[in-house]
Coordinates of C-alpha atoms in Angstrom, one line a residue:
G1 CA 16.9 -15.6 -15.2
V2 CA 16.3 -12.8 -13.4
L3 CA 16.7 -13.9 -9.4
G4 CA 15.1 -12.9 -6.4
S5 CA 15.1 -12.8 -2.9
A6 CA 13.7 -16.0 -2.9
D7 CA 16.4 -17.8 -5.0
L8 CA 18.9 -15.6 -3.2
D9 CA 21.0 -18.7 -1.1
L10 CA 24.4 -17.7 0.7
P11 CA 26.9 -20.8 1.8
G12 CA 25.9 -21.7 4.9
A13 CA 22.4 -20.7 5.3
L14 CA 20.3 -21.8 7.7
H15 CA 15.7 -22.0 7.3
A16 CA 13.8 -20.4 9.3
A17 CA 9.5 -21.6 10.5
F18 CA 7.7 -20.3 12.9
V19 CA 4.6 -21.3 14.9
R20 CA 2.3 -19.0 14.3
S21 CA -1.1 -19.2 16.9
P22 CA -4.6 -20.9 16.0
Y23 CA -6.4 -18.9 17.5
P24 CA -7.9 -15.4 18.0
H25 CA -7.5 -14.6 20.4
A26 CA -5.3 -16.3 23.6
R27 CA -3.4 -15.9 26.0
I28 CA -0.2 -17.7 26.5
V29 CA 1.0 -19.3 29.1
S30 CA 3.5 -21.2 28.4
V31 CA 6.1 -22.2 25.9
D32 CA 7.8 -25.6 25.6
V33 CA 11.0 -25.8 22.9
R34 CA 12.8 -29.3 25.0
R35 CA 12.5 -31.2 21.9
A36 CA 12.7 -29.4 19.6
R37 CA 16.5 -28.0 20.2
V38 CA 17.7 -31.2 19.9
L39 CA 15.8 -32.4 17.0
A40 CA 19.5 -33.4 13.9
G41 CA 19.4 -30.0 12.3
V42 CA 18.4 -27.1 14.3
R43 CA 21.0 -24.6 14.9
A44 CA 18.4 -22.1 16.8
V45 CA 14.6 -21.5 18.9
L46 CA 13.5 -18.5 20.0
T47 CA 10.4 -17.4 21.4
G48 CA 8.6 -14.1 22.7
A49 CA 10.3 -14.5 26.0
D50 CA 13.7 -13.7 24.3
V51 CA 12.6 -10.7 21.7
R52 CA 10.1 -9.0 24.9
G53 CA 9.5 -6.0 24.4
E54 CA 10.4 -6.2 20.7
R55 CA 7.7 -4.3 18.4
L56 CA 7.6 -4.1 15.3
G57 CA 5.6 -1.5 12.6
R58 CA 6.4 1.2 9.7
R59 CA 4.3 3.9 11.7
L60 CA 2.6 2.3 14.9
Q61 CA 4.9 -0.1 15.8
D62 CA 2.4 -2.6 17.6
W63 CA 2.9 -6.3 16.0
P64 CA 5.3 -8.2 18.7
V65 CA 8.1 -9.6 16.1
L66 CA 7.1 -12.5 18.2
C67 CA 4.5 -13.1 20.8
W68 CA 5.5 -13.0 24.7
D69 CA 1.9 -12.5 26.6
R70 CA -0.9 -12.9 24.1
V71 CA -1.9 -13.8 20.7
L72 CA -4.4 -11.1 18.8
F73 CA -5.1 -12.8 15.5
V74 CA -4.9 -16.4 13.6
G75 CA -1.1 -16.8 12.2
D76 CA 0.6 -15.0 15.3
R77 CA 3.8 -15.7 15.7
V78 CA 5.2 -17.1 19.5
A79 CA 7.6 -18.9 18.3
A80 CA 10.6 -19.2 15.9
V81 CA 13.2 -22.3 14.8
A82 CA 16.7 -21.7 12.3
A83 CA 17.6 -25.1 11.2
D84 CA 19.8 -26.4 8.3
T85 CA 16.9 -27.7 6.1
R86 CA 13.3 -26.1 5.6
E87 CA 12.2 -29.6 6.6
V88 CA 14.2 -29.9 9.4
A89 CA 13.0 -25.9 10.8
E90 CA 8.6 -27.2 10.6
E91 CA 9.8 -30.2 12.1
A92 CA 10.8 -29.1 14.4
V93 CA 8.1 -26.0 14.9
R94 CA 6.0 -29.2 15.2
Q95 CA 7.5 -30.4 18.2
I96 CA 7.4 -26.5 20.5
E97 CA 4.4 -27.1 21.9
V98 CA 2.5 -24.6 23.1
E99 CA 0.1 -23.8 26.4
Y100 CA -3.6 -21.3 25.5
E101 CA -6.1 -20.0 27.1
E102 CA -8.6 -18.9 24.5
L103 CA -9.9 -14.5 25.7
P104 CA -12.9 -13.4 23.5
A105 CA -12.0 -11.9 20.4
I106 CA -13.8 -9.5 18.5
L107 CA -14.2 -10.3 15.2
D108 CA -16.2 -7.0 14.3
M109 CA -16.1 -4.1 13.8
E110 CA -19.5 -2.6 15.8
Q111 CA -18.1 -4.9 18.4
A112 CA -15.4 -3.4 18.9
L113 CA -16.0 0.3 19.3
R114 CA -18.7 -0.2 22.3
A115 CA -18.0 0.9 25.8
D116 CA -17.2 -2.7 27.4
A117 CA -15.9 -4.3 25.0
P118 CA -12.1 -5.7 26.1
V119 CA -9.1 -3.4 24.6
L120 CA -6.6 -5.8 22.8
H121 CA -4.0 -2.8 22.9
P122 CA -3.7 -2.2 26.5
D123 CA -0.3 -0.9 26.6
A124 CA -0.7 1.4 24.0
A125 CA 0.5 4.1 25.2
T126 CA 4.7 2.9 26.2
Y127 CA 4.5 2.0 21.6
R128 CA 7.1 3.8 19.8
F129 CA 5.9 5.8 17.3
L130 CA 8.1 6.4 14.2
E131 CA 9.9 9.3 11.9
G132 CA 10.0 12.1 14.9
R133 CA 6.2 13.7 13.6
G134 CA 5.3 13.6 17.5
E135 CA 3.2 10.9 19.5
R136 CA 0.5 9.0 18.2
P137 CA -2.8 11.2 17.5
L138 CA -5.3 10.3 20.9
V139 CA -8.4 8.8 19.9
P140 CA -11.7 8.4 21.4
H141 CA -11.7 4.8 21.8
P142 CA -8.7 2.2 22.9
N143 CA -9.7 -0.4 19.8
H144 CA -9.3 2.7 17.9
Q145 CA -6.3 3.0 15.6
G146 CA -6.8 5.8 13.6
H147 CA -9.7 8.1 13.8
V148 CA -10.5 11.3 11.4
V149 CA -13.6 13.9 11.9
E150 CA -13.6 16.8 8.4
S151 CA -16.1 19.6 6.8
H152 CA -16.1 21.9 5.3
G153 CA -19.3 24.5 4.9
D154 CA -22.6 24.4 7.3
V155 CA -23.9 21.6 7.0
D156 CA -26.3 20.7 9.0
A157 CA -28.0 23.5 7.5
A158 CA -27.5 22.2 3.6
F159 CA -29.3 19.1 4.6
A160 CA -32.2 20.6 5.9
A161 CA -32.8 22.2 3.3
A162 CA -32.5 20.2 0.7
A163 CA -34.9 18.4 -1.1
R164 CA -34.3 15.4 -1.2
V165 CA -32.1 13.0 0.9
F166 CA -30.5 9.5 0.0
E167 CA -29.3 7.7 3.0
H168 CA -26.9 4.1 1.7
E169 CA -24.8 1.3 3.5
F170 CA -22.2 -0.4 1.9
T171 CA -19.3 -3.0 3.3
T172 CA -16.6 -4.2 1.1
P173 CA -13.8 -7.3 1.7
R174 CA -10.8 -8.4 2.8
I175 CA -9.1 -8.8 -1.0
H176 CA -5.8 -9.9 -0.9
Q177 CA -3.4 -8.1 -3.4
A178 CA -1.7 -11.6 -4.5
P179 CA 1.5 -10.8 -5.8
L180 CA 2.4 -14.8 -7.7
E181 CA 5.7 -14.3 -5.6
P182 CA 6.4 -14.7 -2.3
R183 CA 8.2 -12.5 0.5
A184 CA 12.0 -14.2 0.8
A185 CA 14.0 -12.4 3.0
I186 CA 17.5 -13.5 4.2
V187 CA 19.8 -12.1 7.0
W188 CA 23.5 -12.5 8.4
L189 CA 25.7 -10.8 9.6
E190 CA 29.0 -9.2 8.2
G191 CA 31.4 -7.7 10.8
D192 CA 29.8 -5.2 13.1
R193 CA 27.3 -4.3 10.6
V194 CA 23.0 -6.5 9.8
Q195 CA 23.0 -7.2 5.8
V196 CA 19.6 -7.4 4.5
V197 CA 18.0 -8.9 1.8
S198 CA 14.7 -8.4 1.1
T199 CA 11.7 -8.8 -1.2
N200 CA 10.1 -5.2 0.5
K201 CA 9.3 -2.5 -2.2
A202 CA 11.3 0.8 0.6
P203 CA 14.1 -0.2 1.9
F204 CA 15.9 2.6 3.3
N205 CA 11.7 3.0 5.8
L206 CA 12.3 -0.7 6.2
R207 CA 16.2 -0.2 7.6
E208 CA 14.5 3.2 9.5
Q209 CA 12.2 0.2 11.3
M210 CA 14.4 -1.9 11.7
A211 CA 17.6 0.3 13.6
A212 CA 14.1 1.3 15.8
T213 CA 13.0 -2.5 17.1
L214 CA 16.8 -3.4 17.6
G215 CA 18.6 -1.3 18.9
L216 CA 21.1 -0.9 17.1
A217 CA 22.2 2.1 14.1
R218 CA 21.1 2.7 11.4
E219 CA 24.5 3.2 10.0
R220 CA 24.6 -0.7 10.7
I221 CA 22.0 -2.0 8.4
V222 CA 22.5 -2.3 5.1
V223 CA 19.1 -3.9 3.3
D224 CA 19.3 -4.7 -0.4
N225 CA 15.6 -5.5 -1.9
G226 CA 16.5 -7.4 -4.8
T227 CA 14.2 -7.8 -6.9
I228 CA 10.6 -7.4 -5.0
G229 CA 8.3 -8.7 -7.6
G230 CA 4.5 -8.8 -7.8
D231 CA 3.4 -6.1 -4.8
F232 CA 0.0 -4.4 -5.5
G233 CA 0.8 -2.5 -2.2
A234 CA 1.7 -5.3 -0.2
K235 CA 5.2 -5.6 0.8
G236 CA 4.9 -2.2 2.1
L237 CA 4.8 -4.1 5.4
S238 CA 7.9 -6.8 6.2
T239 CA 7.9 -8.9 9.3
D240 CA 11.0 -11.9 9.0
E241 CA 13.2 -10.0 9.0
F242 CA 13.5 -9.0 12.4
V243 CA 13.0 -12.2 13.9
L244 CA 15.7 -13.2 11.1
Y245 CA 18.3 -10.7 12.1
H246 CA 18.1 -12.5 15.8
L247 CA 18.3 -15.9 14.7
A248 CA 21.4 -14.6 13.0
A249 CA 22.7 -13.0 15.7
A250 CA 22.4 -16.3 17.4
T251 CA 23.5 -19.1 15.2
G252 CA 26.6 -16.9 13.0
R253 CA 25.9 -17.7 10.7
P254 CA 23.5 -16.6 7.5
V255 CA 19.8 -17.4 8.2
R256 CA 16.3 -16.4 5.2
A257 CA 12.9 -17.3 5.0
V258 CA 10.3 -18.0 2.3
T259 CA 6.3 -17.6 3.1
R260 CA 4.5 -19.6 2.2
Y261 CA 1.2 -19.2 -0.1
A262 CA -1.0 -20.0 3.1
D263 CA 0.5 -18.1 5.2
E264 CA 0.9 -15.0 2.7
L265 CA -2.9 -14.8 2.4
S266 CA -3.2 -15.7 6.0
T267 CA -1.3 -13.6 7.7
T268 CA 0.1 -11.0 5.5
N269 CA -1.7 -7.3 5.3
P270 CA -4.2 -7.2 2.8
R271 CA -7.1 -4.8 1.8
H272 CA -9.1 -3.4 4.2
A273 CA -12.3 -4.7 4.9
A274 CA -14.8 -1.1 4.9
R275 CA -18.6 -0.7 6.6
I276 CA -19.4 3.3 4.7
R277 CA -22.5 4.8 5.7
L278 CA -23.4 8.1 3.0
R279 CA -26.4 10.5 3.8
T280 CA -26.0 13.0 0.6
G281 CA -29.1 16.1 -0.4
V282 CA -29.6 17.6 -3.1
D283 CA -31.3 19.8 -4.3
A284 CA -34.9 19.9 -6.8
D285 CA -32.9 19.5 -10.0
G286 CA -31.3 17.1 -9.1
R287 CA -27.4 18.6 -7.7
I288 CA -25.5 18.1 -4.3
V289 CA -26.1 20.4 -1.6
A290 CA -24.7 18.6 1.3
H291 CA -22.9 15.5 1.9
E292 CA -21.6 12.9 4.9
S293 CA -20.1 9.4 5.2
Q294 CA -19.3 7.2 7.9
A295 CA -16.3 5.1 7.4
L296 CA -14.9 2.6 9.3
F297 CA -12.3 0.3 7.4
D298 CA -11.0 -3.2 9.2
G299 CA -7.3 -2.9 10.6
G300 CA -6.9 -6.3 12.1
A301 CA -4.7 -6.5 14.9
Y302 CA -2.3 -4.3 14.8
A303 CA -1.5 -0.4 12.8
A304 CA 1.9 -1.4 11.8
A305 CA 1.4 -1.6 8.6
K306 CA 0.1 1.6 7.5
P307 CA 3.0 4.1 6.7
T308 CA 0.7 7.1 7.8
A309 CA 0.4 9.6 10.9
R310 CA -2.3 9.3 10.5
L311 CA -2.6 5.8 11.2
M312 CA -5.0 6.0 8.5
V313 CA -5.6 4.3 5.0
E314 CA -5.8 8.1 3.8
G315 CA -8.0 7.8 0.6
G316 CA -10.4 6.3 2.4
V317 CA -10.8 9.9 4.5
T318 CA -13.6 11.2 1.6
T319 CA -16.5 9.9 -0.9
L320 CA -18.5 11.3 -3.6
E321 CA -14.0 12.4 -4.9
G322 CA -14.7 14.2 -8.3
Y323 CA -17.6 15.5 -8.0
R324 CA -19.5 19.6 -6.4
V325 CA -20.5 18.9 -2.4
P326 CA -21.0 22.2 -1.1
A327 CA -20.6 21.2 2.4
S328 CA -19.8 17.8 3.4
R329 CA -18.8 16.0 6.9
H330 CA -16.8 12.9 6.6
E331 CA -15.8 10.7 9.5
A332 CA -13.4 7.8 9.1
A333 CA -12.1 5.3 11.0
T334 CA -9.9 2.3 11.3
V335 CA -10.6 0.2 14.0
Y336 CA -8.3 -3.5 16.4
T337 CA -10.0 -6.1 15.9
N338 CA -8.6 -9.7 16.2
Q339 CA -8.7 -10.0 12.3
V340 CA -5.5 -10.3 10.2
P341 CA -4.0 -7.1 10.1
G342 CA -5.5 -4.4 7.1
G343 CA -2.2 -2.9 5.4
H344 CA -1.7 -1.2 2.1
M345 CA -3.2 -2.1 -1.3
R346 CA -3.6 -0.1 -4.5
A347 CA -4.3 3.5 -3.6
P348 CA -5.6 2.5 -0.2
G349 CA -8.6 3.5 1.4
Q350 CA -10.2 4.5 -2.2
P351 CA -11.9 1.5 -4.2
Q352 CA -13.6 1.1 -0.9
N353 CA -14.8 4.4 -1.1
V354 CA -15.0 4.8 -5.1
F355 CA -16.9 1.6 -4.6
A356 CA -19.0 3.4 -2.0
S357 CA -19.4 6.9 -4.2
E358 CA -20.1 5.3 -7.1
S359 CA -23.1 2.9 -6.0
H360 CA -24.5 5.7 -3.7
L361 CA -25.1 7.8 -7.3
D362 CA -26.9 5.5 -8.9
L363 CA -29.0 4.1 -6.6
I364 CA -29.4 8.1 -5.9
A365 CA -30.3 9.2 -10.2
R366 CA -32.9 5.7 -10.1
E367 CA -34.9 7.4 -7.0
L368 CA -34.8 10.7 -8.5
G369 CA -35.6 8.9 -12.9
L370 CA -32.5 10.3 -14.6
T371 CA -29.3 8.5 -15.9
P372 CA -26.8 7.1 -13.9
L373 CA -24.6 9.6 -16.6
E374 CA -26.7 12.6 -15.8
L375 CA -26.7 13.0 -12.8
R376 CA -22.3 12.5 -12.9
R377 CA -22.9 15.5 -15.5
R378 CA -25.7 17.8 -13.5
N379 CA -22.6 17.0 -10.1
V380 CA -19.5 17.2 -12.1
A381 CA -17.1 19.0 -9.9
R382 CA -16.3 22.1 -12.8
D383 CA -13.5 24.6 -12.3
G384 CA -13.0 26.4 -9.4
D385 CA -15.9 24.5 -7.7
P386 CA -15.9 23.1 -4.1
T387 CA -15.1 19.5 -3.7
T388 CA -15.7 16.7 -1.1
T389 CA -12.9 18.1 0.6
G390 CA -14.0 22.2 0.7
E391 CA -11.3 22.7 -1.2
Q392 CA -11.6 24.1 -5.1
W393 CA -11.5 21.3 -8.2
H394 CA -8.6 22.7 -10.4
G395 CA -6.8 19.3 -11.9
P396 CA -8.4 17.1 -15.3
D397 CA -11.6 18.5 -17.2
L398 CA -14.0 15.3 -15.9
G399 CA -17.3 16.8 -18.0
A400 CA -15.2 16.0 -20.5
L401 CA -14.1 12.6 -19.6
L402 CA -17.6 12.0 -19.1
D403 CA -18.1 12.8 -22.3
R404 CA -15.6 11.2 -24.0
A405 CA -16.2 8.2 -22.0
A406 CA -20.6 8.7 -22.7
A407 CA -19.3 9.6 -27.4
E408 CA -17.5 6.9 -27.1
I409 CA -19.6 3.8 -26.3
G410 CA -22.7 5.9 -27.3
A411 CA -24.6 6.3 -24.8
D412 CA -26.5 8.6 -26.3
G413 CA -28.1 6.6 -29.1
P414 CA -30.9 4.6 -29.1
R415 CA -30.3 0.7 -26.9
T416 CA -31.2 -2.5 -27.3
P417 CA -33.1 -4.2 -25.2
G418 CA -31.7 -6.2 -22.5
H419 CA -28.8 -3.7 -22.8
G420 CA -27.4 -1.1 -20.7
I421 CA -24.4 1.3 -19.4
G422 CA -23.1 1.7 -16.8
F423 CA -20.4 4.8 -15.2
A424 CA -17.9 6.1 -12.5
L425 CA -15.8 8.4 -12.2
G426 CA -12.5 8.2 -10.6
V427 CA -9.5 11.1 -9.1
R428 CA -6.3 9.8 -8.0
H429 CA -3.5 12.1 -7.1
V430 CA -0.1 12.1 -8.7
G431 CA 2.6 10.2 -6.8
Q432 CA 4.8 12.9 -5.2
G433 CA 8.5 12.3 -3.3
R434 CA 12.2 12.9 -3.2
T435 CA 14.9 10.9 -5.2
T436 CA 18.5 10.9 -6.1
I437 CA 19.6 9.8 -9.6
S438 CA 23.3 9.8 -11.1
L439 CA 24.6 9.2 -14.5
R440 CA 27.9 8.2 -15.4
L441 CA 29.4 8.7 -18.9
D442 CA 32.1 5.8 -19.8
R443 CA 34.4 5.2 -22.4
D444 CA 32.6 2.6 -24.8
G445 CA 29.7 5.3 -24.8
A446 CA 27.2 3.8 -22.7
V447 CA 25.4 5.3 -19.8
E448 CA 24.7 4.2 -16.2
V449 CA 21.7 5.4 -13.8
R450 CA 22.3 4.4 -9.7
T451 CA 19.1 4.4 -8.9
G452 CA 17.4 2.9 -4.9
V453 CA 14.6 1.7 -6.5
G454 CA 13.7 -1.1 -7.7
D455 CA 11.3 -3.1 -10.0
Q456 CA 8.3 -4.9 -9.0
G457 CA 7.2 -5.3 -12.3
G458 CA 6.0 -1.9 -12.9
G459 CA 8.6 -1.2 -15.2
Q460 CA 10.4 0.8 -13.4
H461 CA 13.2 1.1 -14.8
T462 CA 12.4 0.7 -18.2
L463 CA 10.6 4.4 -18.0
I464 CA 14.1 5.8 -16.7
Q465 CA 16.3 3.7 -19.7
R466 CA 13.8 5.8 -21.9
I467 CA 13.8 9.2 -20.2
V468 CA 17.9 9.1 -20.0
A469 CA 18.1 7.1 -23.6
A470 CA 15.7 10.2 -25.3
T471 CA 17.3 13.0 -23.6
L472 CA 20.0 12.1 -24.4
G473 CA 19.7 11.0 -27.9
I474 CA 21.6 7.4 -27.9
D475 CA 19.6 3.7 -28.3
P476 CA 18.4 2.4 -24.9
Q477 CA 20.3 0.0 -25.4
T478 CA 23.6 1.8 -24.4
V479 CA 22.1 2.6 -21.0
R480 CA 21.8 -0.2 -18.5
V481 CA 19.7 1.2 -15.4
R482 CA 21.6 -0.5 -11.3
R483 CA 19.4 0.1 -8.4
L484 CA 21.3 0.7 -4.9
S485 CA 21.2 -0.4 -1.6
T486 CA 21.1 1.6 1.5
D487 CA 24.4 2.2 1.0
G488 CA 23.1 4.7 -1.8
P489 CA 20.6 7.9 -1.2
H490 CA 18.1 8.2 -0.2
D491 CA 14.4 6.9 -2.5
P492 CA 11.2 7.1 -0.7
G493 CA 10.7 2.8 -2.6
I494 CA 8.1 2.1 -4.6
G495 CA 4.7 3.2 -4.3
G496 CA 1.6 5.7 -4.2
S497 CA 1.4 7.0 -7.9
R498 CA 5.5 7.9 -7.7
V499 CA 7.9 6.4 -9.4
T500 CA 7.5 8.0 -13.4
P501 CA 6.4 11.7 -12.0
V502 CA 9.5 11.4 -8.9
H503 CA 11.8 9.3 -10.5
G504 CA 11.1 9.4 -14.6
G505 CA 11.4 13.8 -13.4
A506 CA 15.5 13.3 -11.2
A507 CA 16.0 11.1 -14.3
L508 CA 14.5 13.7 -17.0
A509 CA 17.3 16.2 -14.9
A510 CA 19.7 13.4 -14.3
A511 CA 19.8 13.6 -18.6
Q512 CA 20.1 17.2 -19.3
A513 CA 22.2 17.7 -16.4
L514 CA 24.4 15.1 -18.5
K515 CA 23.6 17.1 -21.7
E516 CA 24.8 20.4 -20.1
R517 CA 28.8 18.7 -19.8
L518 CA 28.7 17.5 -22.9
G519 CA 28.8 21.3 -24.5
G520 CA 26.6 20.6 -27.4
R521 CA 29.4 17.4 -27.9
S522 CA 26.6 14.2 -29.3
V523 CA 27.5 11.3 -25.8
A524 CA 29.8 9.4 -28.3
A525 CA 32.2 12.2 -29.6
A526 CA 31.9 12.8 -25.9
A527 CA 32.9 9.6 -25.0
G528 CA 35.6 9.1 -26.1
G529 CA 37.1 11.3 -24.8
L530 CA 36.7 10.7 -21.3
S531 CA 39.5 8.4 -18.7
A532 CA 39.1 5.9 -17.0
D533 CA 36.8 7.2 -14.6
G534 CA 34.3 8.2 -17.2
L535 CA 31.9 11.7 -16.7
E536 CA 29.5 11.7 -13.1
V537 CA 26.5 13.8 -12.7
S538 CA 23.7 13.3 -10.5
A539 CA 20.1 15.6 -9.7
T540 CA 17.2 15.0 -7.3
F541 CA 14.0 15.6 -8.1
D542 CA 11.4 17.4 -5.4
A543 CA 8.1 16.7 -6.6
T544 CA 5.4 18.4 -3.4
A545 CA 2.5 19.1 -6.4
A546 CA -0.5 18.0 -5.2
D547 CA -1.9 17.4 -8.4
H548 CA -4.7 14.9 -9.7
G549 CA -5.4 12.8 -12.3
A550 CA -8.8 11.5 -13.9
C551 CA -10.4 8.5 -15.0
A552 CA -14.0 7.9 -16.6
H553 CA -15.6 4.5 -16.6
A554 CA -17.8 3.4 -18.8
I555 CA -19.3 -0.4 -19.5
E556 CA -22.1 -2.5 -22.3
V557 CA -23.8 -4.4 -20.5
S558 CA -26.6 -7.1 -21.8
V559 CA -28.9 -8.9 -19.2
D560 CA -30.1 -12.4 -20.1
I561 CA -33.8 -11.6 -18.7
E562 CA -34.8 -15.5 -18.8
T563 CA -31.2 -16.8 -16.2
G564 CA -29.7 -13.0 -14.7
T565 CA -26.5 -13.9 -16.5
V566 CA -24.4 -10.6 -17.4
R567 CA -22.3 -10.3 -20.1
V568 CA -19.5 -7.1 -20.5
L569 CA -20.4 -6.6 -24.1
R570 CA -18.0 -2.9 -24.5
A571 CA -15.7 -1.3 -22.2
V572 CA -14.1 2.5 -21.7
L573 CA -11.9 3.7 -20.3
A574 CA -11.2 8.1 -20.4
V575 CA -8.0 8.4 -18.8
D576 CA -6.7 11.9 -18.3
I577 CA -3.1 11.8 -16.4
G578 CA -2.1 14.3 -15.3
P579 CA 0.7 17.2 -15.5
V580 CA 3.3 14.8 -17.2
S581 CA 7.3 16.8 -17.3
Y582 CA 8.5 14.5 -20.5
T583 CA 7.8 16.1 -24.0
H584 CA 9.4 13.1 -25.2
L585 CA 7.0 10.2 -23.8
T586 CA 3.5 10.0 -24.8
L587 CA 0.8 7.9 -23.9
P588 CA -2.3 7.4 -24.4
T589 CA -5.7 8.1 -23.6
I590 CA -8.9 6.5 -24.5
L591 CA -8.6 2.4 -23.6
R592 CA -10.8 0.1 -26.2
V593 CA -12.5 -3.1 -25.1

């Protein structure tokens, strides 16, 4: 079977365990580790005092490696132990006595933004902001993590001219990504280098974060992301590796940590809970003339899990994507609370906003006496229309997608009593980024592909293998994909829907370069004449175009009027995947359930 990071156990490796806060907000009065230090099998004990001032984060480094003065959510780490076995480490944790002074907890976003609310990060001005993007953007309230206001058109005049105005509020809960495979890491010192094996899906980014937090040159850190396991956005953030470095330095031995599922669910970085208020004006025919949104996202105790410069879940900045909106105003904010820190989950911010937007349209349709399908048909963005961002739409034919889904599910035909059909529209950008992939043709006719991207179960390496094999006209079984550590060429990692367009583009370019080097000969014919070193080529692919894909859903349900039971009878998904340059790949556009 395939070994993942959680299975890696080097000779002499120690096991780590952590003391976590039972309070959402408290001052740390004292930490007594004397009983833990003398426990047989304990090799190192660290507290916040040992790493005072060190904070971690993907962009804003606001999360203490170990807390030294205050804890900000239930599960915040106060101390760490390295011991011969996991059982001994966990017993040592139970022997550590922490005295807390409980402080008022802010568990609600509205409460956090009151003028008299306690400031959860009074030292925010001292926090490191990574990647040379300048200083952290200013925010109107100290309990804001990020705050954005965007608009286009004369919104007030458009609302004043509207025939009717509708306003609704929606809330969405915190949702965990729930990968079955645990987070895991092992860290050891090898000469003057720090070796890290991690389930982090973006190892180059983790290397940058560790270098900044720990004050090390990035060249001293090697990150290998082993087998990531399920991700769904969760594993862009790492927290254990920073503590493991200190434990490894203190003991001179490798130290590993495997997250228990209870801790995974309660102390990592789930999808942000949200409260979204939408207001839309329409004309007499039900066509949108004005729209505004106010969205609050519960960022929890730290903003560390967000990699974006604005510290937002960027997909949450706009609502009514995919529709013609002549004038709009959007205000969105991420907010500090004493909840578990919010992070990225598949299409960050978009599920919250799409749920709110599409529900909003259904409610408007009901009030106007239109079917949900008809309201969408009247308002869907056509080529050249202004969208909710103010930019013109030049993406997929959204009207055709709606019509195809409607036709497949028979929306315009007769309907059995107690049956209903619902529709929804979604737009998603095509991934962007830059990566390098190299190929080596060996004398036995095999092709080795070298890439820095891991595989979290999405089939990244199979995709690369198939593109190379198809381009060269060879059996995919003769193509081997080899994943490199951060000692190889830079790679942006998995995420943002980028692997197929970016890594696929690099694989295609490298395979075409190799084909040109062969000068018309087949791979088999060329391989026989190679030296022992084989033939190597590499290609870099940079995808920066803001292209889009889109989908339309149609669902038929039945409702038992006696019990209220709802059953899904049929589901249709019509998809336009956007631009794909790999002409030998075929992808389905209609799925029926």
